[in-house]
Short mmCIF file of C-alpha atoms in Angstrom, two decimals:
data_model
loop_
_atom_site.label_atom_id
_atom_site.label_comp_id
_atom_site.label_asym_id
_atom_site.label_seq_id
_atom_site.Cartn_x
_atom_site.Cartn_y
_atom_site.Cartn_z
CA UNK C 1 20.60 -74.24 85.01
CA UNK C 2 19.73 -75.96 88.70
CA UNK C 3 22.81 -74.82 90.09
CA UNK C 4 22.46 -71.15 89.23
CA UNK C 5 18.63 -71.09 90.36
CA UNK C 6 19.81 -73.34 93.38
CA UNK C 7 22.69 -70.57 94.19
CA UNK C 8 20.51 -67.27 94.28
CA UNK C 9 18.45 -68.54 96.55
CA UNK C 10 14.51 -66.65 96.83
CA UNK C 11 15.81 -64.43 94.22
CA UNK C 12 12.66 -62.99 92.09
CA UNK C 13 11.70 -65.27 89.31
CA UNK C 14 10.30 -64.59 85.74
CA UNK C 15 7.89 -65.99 83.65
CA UNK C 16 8.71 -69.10 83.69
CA UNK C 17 10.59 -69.55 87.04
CA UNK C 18 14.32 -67.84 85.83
CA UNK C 19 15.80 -65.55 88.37
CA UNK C 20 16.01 -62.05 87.63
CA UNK C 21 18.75 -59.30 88.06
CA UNK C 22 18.56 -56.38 90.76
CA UNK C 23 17.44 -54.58 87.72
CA UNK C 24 14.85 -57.11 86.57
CA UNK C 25 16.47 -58.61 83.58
CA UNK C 26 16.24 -61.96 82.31
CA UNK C 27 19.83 -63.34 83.21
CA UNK C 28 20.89 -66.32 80.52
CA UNK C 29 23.20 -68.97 82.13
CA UNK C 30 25.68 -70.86 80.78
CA UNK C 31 23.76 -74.08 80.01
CA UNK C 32 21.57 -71.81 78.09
CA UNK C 33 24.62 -70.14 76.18
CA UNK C 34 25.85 -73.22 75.23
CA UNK C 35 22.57 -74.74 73.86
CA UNK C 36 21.88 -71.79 71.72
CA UNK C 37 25.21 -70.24 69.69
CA UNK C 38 25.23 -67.78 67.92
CA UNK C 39 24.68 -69.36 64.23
CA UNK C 40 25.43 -68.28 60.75
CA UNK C 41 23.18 -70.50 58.97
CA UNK C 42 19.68 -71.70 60.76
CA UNK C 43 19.11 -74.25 62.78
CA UNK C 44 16.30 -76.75 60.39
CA UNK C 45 15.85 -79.91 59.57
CA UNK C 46 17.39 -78.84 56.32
CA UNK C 47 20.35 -78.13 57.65
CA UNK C 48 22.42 -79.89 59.85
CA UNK C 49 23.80 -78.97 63.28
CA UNK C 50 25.31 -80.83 66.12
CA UNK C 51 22.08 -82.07 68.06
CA UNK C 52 19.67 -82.81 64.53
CA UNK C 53 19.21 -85.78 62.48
CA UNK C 54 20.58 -85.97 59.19
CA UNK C 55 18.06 -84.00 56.79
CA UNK C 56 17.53 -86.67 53.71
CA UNK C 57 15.97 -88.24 56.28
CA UNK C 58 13.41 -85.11 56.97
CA UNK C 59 12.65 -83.10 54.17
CA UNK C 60 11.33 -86.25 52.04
CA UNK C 61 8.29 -84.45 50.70
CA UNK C 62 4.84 -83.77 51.59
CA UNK C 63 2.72 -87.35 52.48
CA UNK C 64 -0.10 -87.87 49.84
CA UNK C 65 -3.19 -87.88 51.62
CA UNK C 66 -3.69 -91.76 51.94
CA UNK C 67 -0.55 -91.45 53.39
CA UNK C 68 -1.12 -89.06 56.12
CA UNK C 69 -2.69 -89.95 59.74
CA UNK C 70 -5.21 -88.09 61.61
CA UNK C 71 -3.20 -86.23 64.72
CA UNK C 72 -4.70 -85.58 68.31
CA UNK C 73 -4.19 -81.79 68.48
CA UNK C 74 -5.26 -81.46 71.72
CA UNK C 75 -3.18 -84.03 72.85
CA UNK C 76 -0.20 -83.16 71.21
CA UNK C 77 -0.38 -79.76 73.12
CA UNK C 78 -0.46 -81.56 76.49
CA UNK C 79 2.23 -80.58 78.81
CA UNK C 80 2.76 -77.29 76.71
CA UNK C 81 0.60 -74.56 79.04
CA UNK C 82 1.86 -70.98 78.14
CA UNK C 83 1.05 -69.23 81.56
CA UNK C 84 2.74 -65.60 80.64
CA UNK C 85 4.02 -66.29 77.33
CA UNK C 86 6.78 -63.96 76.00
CA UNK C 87 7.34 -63.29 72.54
CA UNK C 88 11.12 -62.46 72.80
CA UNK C 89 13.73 -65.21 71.22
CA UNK C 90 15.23 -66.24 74.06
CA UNK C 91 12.55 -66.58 76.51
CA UNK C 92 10.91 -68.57 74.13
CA UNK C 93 14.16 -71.01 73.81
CA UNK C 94 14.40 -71.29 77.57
CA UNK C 95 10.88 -72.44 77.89
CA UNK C 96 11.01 -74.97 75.06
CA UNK C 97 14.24 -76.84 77.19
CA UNK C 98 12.90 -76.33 80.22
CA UNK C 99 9.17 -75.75 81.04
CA UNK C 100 7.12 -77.03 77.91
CA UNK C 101 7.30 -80.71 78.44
CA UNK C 102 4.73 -81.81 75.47
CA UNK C 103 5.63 -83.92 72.89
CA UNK C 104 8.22 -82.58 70.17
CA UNK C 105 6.61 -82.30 66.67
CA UNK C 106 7.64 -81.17 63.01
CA UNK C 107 6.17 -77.73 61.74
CA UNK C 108 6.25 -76.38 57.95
CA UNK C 109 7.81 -72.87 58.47
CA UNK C 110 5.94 -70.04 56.44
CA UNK C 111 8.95 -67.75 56.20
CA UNK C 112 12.20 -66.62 54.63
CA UNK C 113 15.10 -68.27 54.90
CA UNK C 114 18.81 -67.84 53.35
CA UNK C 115 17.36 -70.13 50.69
CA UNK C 116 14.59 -68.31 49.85
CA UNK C 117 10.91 -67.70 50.57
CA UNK C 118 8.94 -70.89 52.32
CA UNK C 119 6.25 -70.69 50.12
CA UNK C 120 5.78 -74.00 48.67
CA UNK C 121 5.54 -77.47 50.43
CA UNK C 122 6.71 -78.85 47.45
CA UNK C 123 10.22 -77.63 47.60
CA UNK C 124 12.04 -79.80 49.65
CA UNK C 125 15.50 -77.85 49.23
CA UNK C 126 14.68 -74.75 51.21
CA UNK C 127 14.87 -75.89 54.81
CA UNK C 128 11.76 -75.00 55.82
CA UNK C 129 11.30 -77.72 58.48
CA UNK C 130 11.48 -77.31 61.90
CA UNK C 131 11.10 -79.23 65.33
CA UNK C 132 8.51 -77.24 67.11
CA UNK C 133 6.29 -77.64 70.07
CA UNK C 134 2.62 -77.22 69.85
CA UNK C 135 1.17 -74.68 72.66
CA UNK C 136 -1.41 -74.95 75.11
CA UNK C 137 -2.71 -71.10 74.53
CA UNK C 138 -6.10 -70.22 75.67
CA UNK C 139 -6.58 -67.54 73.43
CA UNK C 140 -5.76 -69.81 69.97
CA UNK C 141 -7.67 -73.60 70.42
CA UNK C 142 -8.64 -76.10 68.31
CA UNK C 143 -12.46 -75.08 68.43
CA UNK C 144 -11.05 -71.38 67.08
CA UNK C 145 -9.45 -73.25 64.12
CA UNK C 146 -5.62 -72.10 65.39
CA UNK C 147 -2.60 -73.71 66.00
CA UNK C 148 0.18 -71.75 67.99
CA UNK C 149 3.80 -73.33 68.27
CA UNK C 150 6.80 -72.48 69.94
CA UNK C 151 10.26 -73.61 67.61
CA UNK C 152 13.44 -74.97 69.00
CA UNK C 153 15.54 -72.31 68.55
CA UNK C 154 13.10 -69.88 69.98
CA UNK C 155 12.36 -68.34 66.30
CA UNK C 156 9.45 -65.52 67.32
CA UNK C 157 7.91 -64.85 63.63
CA UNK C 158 5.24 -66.82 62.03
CA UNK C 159 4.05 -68.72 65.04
CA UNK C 160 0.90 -69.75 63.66
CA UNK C 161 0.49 -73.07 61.27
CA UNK C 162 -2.00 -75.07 59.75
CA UNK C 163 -2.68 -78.81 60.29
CA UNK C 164 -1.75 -80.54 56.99
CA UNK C 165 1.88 -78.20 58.11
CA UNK C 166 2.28 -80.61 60.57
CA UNK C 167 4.68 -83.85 61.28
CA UNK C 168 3.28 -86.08 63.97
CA UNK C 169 6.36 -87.65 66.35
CA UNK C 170 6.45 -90.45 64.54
CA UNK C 171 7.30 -88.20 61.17
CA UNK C 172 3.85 -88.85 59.34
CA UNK C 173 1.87 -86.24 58.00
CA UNK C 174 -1.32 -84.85 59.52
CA UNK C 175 -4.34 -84.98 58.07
CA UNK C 176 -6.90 -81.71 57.93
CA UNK C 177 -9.52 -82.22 60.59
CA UNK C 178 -12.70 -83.25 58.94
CA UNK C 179 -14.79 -81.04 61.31
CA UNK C 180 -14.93 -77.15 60.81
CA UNK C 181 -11.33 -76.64 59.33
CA UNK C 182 -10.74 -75.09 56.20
CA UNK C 183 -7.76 -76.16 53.60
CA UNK C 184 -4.44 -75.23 54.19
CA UNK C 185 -2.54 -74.07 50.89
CA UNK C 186 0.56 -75.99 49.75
CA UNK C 187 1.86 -72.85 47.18
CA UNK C 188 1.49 -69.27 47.71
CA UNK C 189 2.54 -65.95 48.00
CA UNK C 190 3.32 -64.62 51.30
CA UNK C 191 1.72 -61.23 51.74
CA UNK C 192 4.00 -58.89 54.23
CA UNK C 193 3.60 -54.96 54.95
CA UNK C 194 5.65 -54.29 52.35
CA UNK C 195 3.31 -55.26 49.39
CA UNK C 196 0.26 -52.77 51.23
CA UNK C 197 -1.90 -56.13 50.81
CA UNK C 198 -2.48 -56.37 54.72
CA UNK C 199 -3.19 -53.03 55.17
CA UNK C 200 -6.38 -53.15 52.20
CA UNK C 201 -7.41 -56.72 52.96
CA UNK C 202 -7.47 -54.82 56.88
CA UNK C 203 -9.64 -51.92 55.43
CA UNK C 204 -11.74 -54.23 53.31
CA UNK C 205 -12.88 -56.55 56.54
CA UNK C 206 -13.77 -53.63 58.33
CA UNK C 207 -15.88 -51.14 55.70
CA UNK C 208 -19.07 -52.56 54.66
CA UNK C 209 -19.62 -52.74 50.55
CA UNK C 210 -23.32 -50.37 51.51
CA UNK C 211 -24.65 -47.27 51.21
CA UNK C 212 -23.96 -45.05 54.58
CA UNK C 213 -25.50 -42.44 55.98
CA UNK C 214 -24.37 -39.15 54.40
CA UNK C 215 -22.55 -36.78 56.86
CA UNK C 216 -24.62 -33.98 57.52
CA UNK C 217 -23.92 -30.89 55.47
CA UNK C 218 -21.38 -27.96 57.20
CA UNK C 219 -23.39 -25.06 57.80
CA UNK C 220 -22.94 -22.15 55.68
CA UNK C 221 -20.73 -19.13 57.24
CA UNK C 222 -23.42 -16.49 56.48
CA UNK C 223 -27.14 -17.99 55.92
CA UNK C 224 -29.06 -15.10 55.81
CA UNK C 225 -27.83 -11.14 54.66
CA UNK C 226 -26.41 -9.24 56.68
CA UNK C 227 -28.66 -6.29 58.19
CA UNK C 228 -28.29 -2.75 59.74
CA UNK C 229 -28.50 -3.43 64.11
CA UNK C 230 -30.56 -0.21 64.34
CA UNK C 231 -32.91 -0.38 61.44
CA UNK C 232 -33.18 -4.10 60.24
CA UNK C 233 -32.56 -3.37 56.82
CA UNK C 234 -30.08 -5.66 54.56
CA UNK C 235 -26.90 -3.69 54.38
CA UNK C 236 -25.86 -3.30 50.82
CA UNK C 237 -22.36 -4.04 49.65
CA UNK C 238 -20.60 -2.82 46.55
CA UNK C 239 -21.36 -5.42 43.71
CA UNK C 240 -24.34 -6.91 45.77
CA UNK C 241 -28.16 -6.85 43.42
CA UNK C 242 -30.66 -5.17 45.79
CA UNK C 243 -33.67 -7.17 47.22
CA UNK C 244 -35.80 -5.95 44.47
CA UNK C 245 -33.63 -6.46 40.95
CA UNK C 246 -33.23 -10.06 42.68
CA UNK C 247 -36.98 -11.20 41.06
CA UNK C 248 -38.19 -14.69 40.92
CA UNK C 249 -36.90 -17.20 39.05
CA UNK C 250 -39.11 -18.02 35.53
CA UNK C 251 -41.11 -21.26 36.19
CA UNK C 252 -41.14 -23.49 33.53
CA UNK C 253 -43.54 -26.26 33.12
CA UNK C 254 -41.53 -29.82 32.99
CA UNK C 255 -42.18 -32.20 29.88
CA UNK C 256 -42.22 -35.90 30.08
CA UNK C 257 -39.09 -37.69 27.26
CA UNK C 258 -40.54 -40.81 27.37
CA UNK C 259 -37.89 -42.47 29.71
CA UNK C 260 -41.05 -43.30 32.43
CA UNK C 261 -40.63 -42.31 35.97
CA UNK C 262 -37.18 -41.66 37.16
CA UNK C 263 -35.81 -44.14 40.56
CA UNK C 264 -35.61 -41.65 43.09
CA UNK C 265 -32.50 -42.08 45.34
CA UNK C 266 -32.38 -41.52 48.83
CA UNK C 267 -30.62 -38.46 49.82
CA UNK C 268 -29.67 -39.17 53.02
CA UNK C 269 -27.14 -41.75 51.68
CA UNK C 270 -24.25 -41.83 50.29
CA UNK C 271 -23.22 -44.41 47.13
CA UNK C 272 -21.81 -47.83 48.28
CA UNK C 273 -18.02 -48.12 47.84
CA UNK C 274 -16.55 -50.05 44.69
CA UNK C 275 -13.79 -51.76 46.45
CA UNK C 276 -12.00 -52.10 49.48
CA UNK C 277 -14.91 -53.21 51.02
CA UNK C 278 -16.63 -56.48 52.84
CA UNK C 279 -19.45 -57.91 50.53
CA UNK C 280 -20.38 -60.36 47.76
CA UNK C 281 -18.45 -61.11 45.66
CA UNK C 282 -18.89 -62.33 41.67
CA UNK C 283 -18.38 -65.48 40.17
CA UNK C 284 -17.53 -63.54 36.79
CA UNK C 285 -14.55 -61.36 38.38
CA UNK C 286 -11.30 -63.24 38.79
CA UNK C 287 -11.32 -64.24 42.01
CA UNK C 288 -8.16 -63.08 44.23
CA UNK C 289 -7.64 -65.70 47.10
CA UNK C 290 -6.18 -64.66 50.79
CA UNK C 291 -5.53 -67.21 53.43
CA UNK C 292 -5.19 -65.74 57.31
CA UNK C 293 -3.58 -68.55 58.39
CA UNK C 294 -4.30 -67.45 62.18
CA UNK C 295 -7.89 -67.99 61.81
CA UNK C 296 -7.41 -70.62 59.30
CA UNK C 297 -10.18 -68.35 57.10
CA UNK C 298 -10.29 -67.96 53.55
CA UNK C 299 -11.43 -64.80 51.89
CA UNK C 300 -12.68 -63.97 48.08
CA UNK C 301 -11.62 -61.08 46.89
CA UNK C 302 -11.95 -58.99 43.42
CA UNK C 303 -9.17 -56.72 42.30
CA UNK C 304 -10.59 -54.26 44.09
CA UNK C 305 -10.81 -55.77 47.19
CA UNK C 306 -14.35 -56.13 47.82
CA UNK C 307 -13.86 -59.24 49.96
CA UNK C 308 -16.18 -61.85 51.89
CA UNK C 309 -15.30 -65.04 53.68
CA UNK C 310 -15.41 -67.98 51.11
CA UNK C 311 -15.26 -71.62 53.14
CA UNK C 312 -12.68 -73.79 51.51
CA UNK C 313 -12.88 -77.32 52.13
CA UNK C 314 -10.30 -78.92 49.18
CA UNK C 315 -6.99 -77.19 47.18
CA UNK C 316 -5.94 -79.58 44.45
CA UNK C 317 -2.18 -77.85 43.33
CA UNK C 318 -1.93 -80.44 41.10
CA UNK C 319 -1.16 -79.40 37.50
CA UNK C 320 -4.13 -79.20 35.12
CA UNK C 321 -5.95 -80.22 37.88
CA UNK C 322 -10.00 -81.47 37.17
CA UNK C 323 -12.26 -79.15 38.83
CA UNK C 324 -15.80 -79.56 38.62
CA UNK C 325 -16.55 -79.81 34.51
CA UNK C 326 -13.49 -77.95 33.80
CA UNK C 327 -9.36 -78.54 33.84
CA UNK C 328 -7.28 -75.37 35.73
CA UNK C 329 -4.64 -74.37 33.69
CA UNK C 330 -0.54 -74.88 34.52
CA UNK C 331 0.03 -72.30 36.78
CA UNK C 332 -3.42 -72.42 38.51
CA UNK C 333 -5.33 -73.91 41.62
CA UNK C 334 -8.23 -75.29 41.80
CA UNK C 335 -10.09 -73.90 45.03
CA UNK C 336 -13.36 -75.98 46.23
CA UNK C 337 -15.96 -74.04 47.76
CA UNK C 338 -18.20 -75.37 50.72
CA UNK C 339 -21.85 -74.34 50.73
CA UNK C 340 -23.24 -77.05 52.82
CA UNK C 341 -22.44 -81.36 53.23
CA UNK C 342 -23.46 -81.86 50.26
CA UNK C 343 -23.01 -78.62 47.62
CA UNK C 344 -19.87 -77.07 46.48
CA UNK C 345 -18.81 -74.94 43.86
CA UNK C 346 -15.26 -75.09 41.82
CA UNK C 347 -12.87 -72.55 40.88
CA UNK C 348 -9.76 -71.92 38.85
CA UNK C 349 -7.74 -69.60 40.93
CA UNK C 350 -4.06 -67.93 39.04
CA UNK C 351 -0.62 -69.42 41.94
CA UNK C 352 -0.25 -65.58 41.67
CA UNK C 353 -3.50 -64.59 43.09
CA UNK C 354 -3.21 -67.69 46.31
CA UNK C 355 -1.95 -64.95 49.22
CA UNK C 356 -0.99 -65.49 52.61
CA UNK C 357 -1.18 -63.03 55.14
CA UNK C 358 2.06 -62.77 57.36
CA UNK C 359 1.45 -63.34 61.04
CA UNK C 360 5.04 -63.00 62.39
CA UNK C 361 7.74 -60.34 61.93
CA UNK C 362 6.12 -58.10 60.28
CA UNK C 363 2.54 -57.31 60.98
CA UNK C 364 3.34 -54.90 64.44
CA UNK C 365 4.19 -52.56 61.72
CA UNK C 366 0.70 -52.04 61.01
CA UNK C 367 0.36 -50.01 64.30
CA UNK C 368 3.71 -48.65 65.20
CA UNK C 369 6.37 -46.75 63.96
CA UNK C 370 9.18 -48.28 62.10
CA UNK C 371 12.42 -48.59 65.00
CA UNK C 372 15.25 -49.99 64.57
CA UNK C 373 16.11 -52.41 67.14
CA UNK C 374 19.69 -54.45 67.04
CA UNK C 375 18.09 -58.28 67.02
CA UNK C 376 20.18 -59.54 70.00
CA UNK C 377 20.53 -62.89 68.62
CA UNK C 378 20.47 -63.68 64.80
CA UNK C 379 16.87 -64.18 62.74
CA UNK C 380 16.25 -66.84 61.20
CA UNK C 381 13.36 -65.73 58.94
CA UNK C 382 15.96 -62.95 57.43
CA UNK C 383 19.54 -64.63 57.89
CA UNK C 384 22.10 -62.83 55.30
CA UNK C 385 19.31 -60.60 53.62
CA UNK C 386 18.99 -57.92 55.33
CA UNK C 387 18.51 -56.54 58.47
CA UNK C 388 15.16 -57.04 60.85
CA UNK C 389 13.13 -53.37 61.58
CA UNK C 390 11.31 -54.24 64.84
#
C-alpha cells in the first residue's frame, strides 16, 4: 500500500489517508485485494481461513463467571480513534490493517450466518466469533454504556456488543462492569424490521401511556341559519321546521338511582392509550423483555407494548433456574430486577419473549425506502440466504 500512496504523490486523500481518483473514489490496491478475497463461506473463528487459528481452539464455550476477568475497556480501545468513520465494508477493512492500531480482541457476533441465527452463546457450532477491534468513538463511550467495534473483514452490520460478548487478547472472558451496566443476554430472539417489533417498541418509547389534550373540535360548516341579505330573516328551505314549530325541549326533573355522585371526567382530555405506549408496567401481565443492545437498556413490556425501562443487573439462562422463592420453568429466564444496592425483584421471563433489537443491516429501513443495492463484496450476516436490500 506505501508504494501506491508513495507513487501519486499530493494526490487527495480520504478518510483515513487513501488517495482518491480524479473522480473522488476510494481506489483499493493490490495489497488490499489480496488481503480481502472474495469468500464463499465467512471469515470466523469458526471457520478456518488462511491467516486464523484453528477454531477448536476458539469457540470452546462461554467462561463461567469465576472464570472470566475484568477487561480495561477504555484501554482496550486505545490506538483505535475513528476520526471520519465510514460505514462501508471496505473502508472499514482498510482501516482495521492500516490505521486502527489498538489491541485485537474477540467479539460474539449478534447476526446471521450460513449456519444460522447467532442467537445463543451457548452454541458453539455456529461461528459466531470474530476478531474485532474495539473503537475509540466519541459518540458511543463507556460512561454511555456502549461498545462500538470494527471486525476484521470489515463486516458493517451489528457493530454494537455487550461486555460479557467480549474475549480479552489473552482469550478470557470479560466480566460485566460492576458499575452502571446492565446484563447482557446469552439466548434470545433477534428482533429485525421484518417482525414490525422495532417499529412498535419505536412508537411505544415515544407516546406517553396519559391522557392528552383533546384536539379541538372542527368547526361546523354552517353554525347559524342561513338568512335573507336584505331582510334578516332565516330563509326557509323545503323540508326545514320553521322557527316557531321548533319549541323547547320538555324539561324533565333528574332522579337520583342510588349509584352516589358520578366521577366527572375532564373533557378537555382524551382517554390514555392501552398499549403501544411508555408507562408502568404490571407485575401480573407476562412480562415481554427487549434488550437495545446499543444503549445496553432493558425495557418491560406487556403484550401490548406499554413499555418502561426495567434495570437488569443478573440473567441466570440456566435451566430451572432459582429465582427469588420460585424455580423458572425449562424454556424460561430468570431476569433480576435492580431497584437500588440492596433491593431487587425476580422474574420468570418465556426464551420466546427475551428480544433483541437489531442495530446493523437492517434498522435504516425504518426511515428509507427499500433499494436494492448490488453488495459489492459478499455479506457475511446473509451469506447463501438471500440477498441484502440496502
Amino acid at each position: 500500500g506505501s508504494d501506491q500512496v508513495d507513487s501519486v504523490g499530493n494526490a487527495s486523500t480520504g478518510a483515513w489517508g487513501r488517495p482518491l481518483s480524479q473522480s473522488g473514489a476510494f481506489q483499493l490496491n493490490e495489497g488490499f485485494e489480496r488481503s480481502f478475497p472474495l469468500r464463499s463461506t465467512r471469515t470466523s473463528f469458526g471457520h478456518l481461513s488462511e491467516d486464523e487459528p484453528d477454531p477448536s481452539e476458539l469457540e470452546s464455550g462461554l467462561p463461567d463467571d469465576d472464570e472470566r476477568v475484568e477487561c480495561d475497556l477504555n484501554e482496550l480501545k486505545l490506538g483505535n480513534q475513528t476520526g471520519m468513520w465510514s460505514k462501508e465494508r471496505d473502508d472499514i477493512k482498510w482501516a482495521y490493517d492500516n490505521t486502527l492500531k489498538g489491541q485485537e480482541v474477540q467479539i460474539w457476533w449478534p447476526g446471521r450466518t450460513e449456519h444460522g441465527e447467532c442467537n445463543d452463546l451457548h452454541v458453539e457450532d455456529r461461528g459466531c466469533w470474530y476478531r474485532a477491534k474495539l473503537l475509540n468513538d466519541p459518540h458511543c463511550t463507556d460512561g454511555q454504556r456502549c461498545i462500538h467495534f470494527a471486525a476484521h473483514d470489515g463486516e458493517p452490520t451489528n457493530t454494537f456488543t455487550c461486555p460479557t460478548w467480549i474475549r480479552d487478547p489473552d482469550g478470557s472472558g470479560c466480566k460485566l462492569p460492576v458499575f452502571n451496566w446492565q446484563a447482557c443476554p446469552m439466548r434470545f430472539k433477534m428482533m429485525r424490521v421484518d417482525t414490525g417489533i422495532p417499529q412498535e417498541f419505536k412508537q411505544a418509547l415515544t407516546t406517553p401511556c396519559t391522557a392528552v389534550a383533546k384536539p379541538p373540535p372542527e368547526e361546523p360548516e354552517h353554525q347559524f341559519p342561513e338568512r335573507d341579505p336584505n331582510t334578516g330573516e332565516p330563509i326557509e328551505k323545503p323540508g326545514a321546521a320553521a322557527d316557531e314549530a321548533s319549541g323547547e325541549a320538555q324539561k324533565v326533573k333528574p332522579q337520583d338511582d342510588g349509584a352516589g355522585k358520578q366521577e366527572e371526567k375532564d373533557a378537555s382530555l382524551a382517554e390514555p392509550p392501552v398499549g403501544h405506549c411508555s408507562g408502568p408496567t404490571n407485575d401480573a401481565d407476562e412480562a415481554r423483555m427487549i434488550f437495545d443492545v446499543k444503549k445496553n437498556a432493558w425495557y418491560r413490556c406487556s403484550n401490548m407494548m406499554r413499555c418502561e425501562p426495567w434495570d437488569i443487573r443478573k440473567i441466570d439462562d440456566s435451566e430451572n433456574a432459582q429465582c427469588g422463592t420460585k424455580k423458572c420453568g425449562p424454556e424460561q429466564q430468570c431476569f433480576v430486577h435492580r431497584i437500588s444496592a440492596l433491593q431487587s425483584t425476580y422474574q420468570c421471563v418465556k426464551d420466546d419473549e427475551v428480544m433483541m433489537l437489531a442495530d446493523g443491516d437492517d434498522v435504516a429501513k425504518l426511515c428509507m425506502p427499500l433499494i436494492w443495492v448490488p453488495p459489492a463484496l459478499p455479506s457475511r450476516a446473509l451469506r447463501g440466504l438471500h440477498v441484502n436490500f440496502l
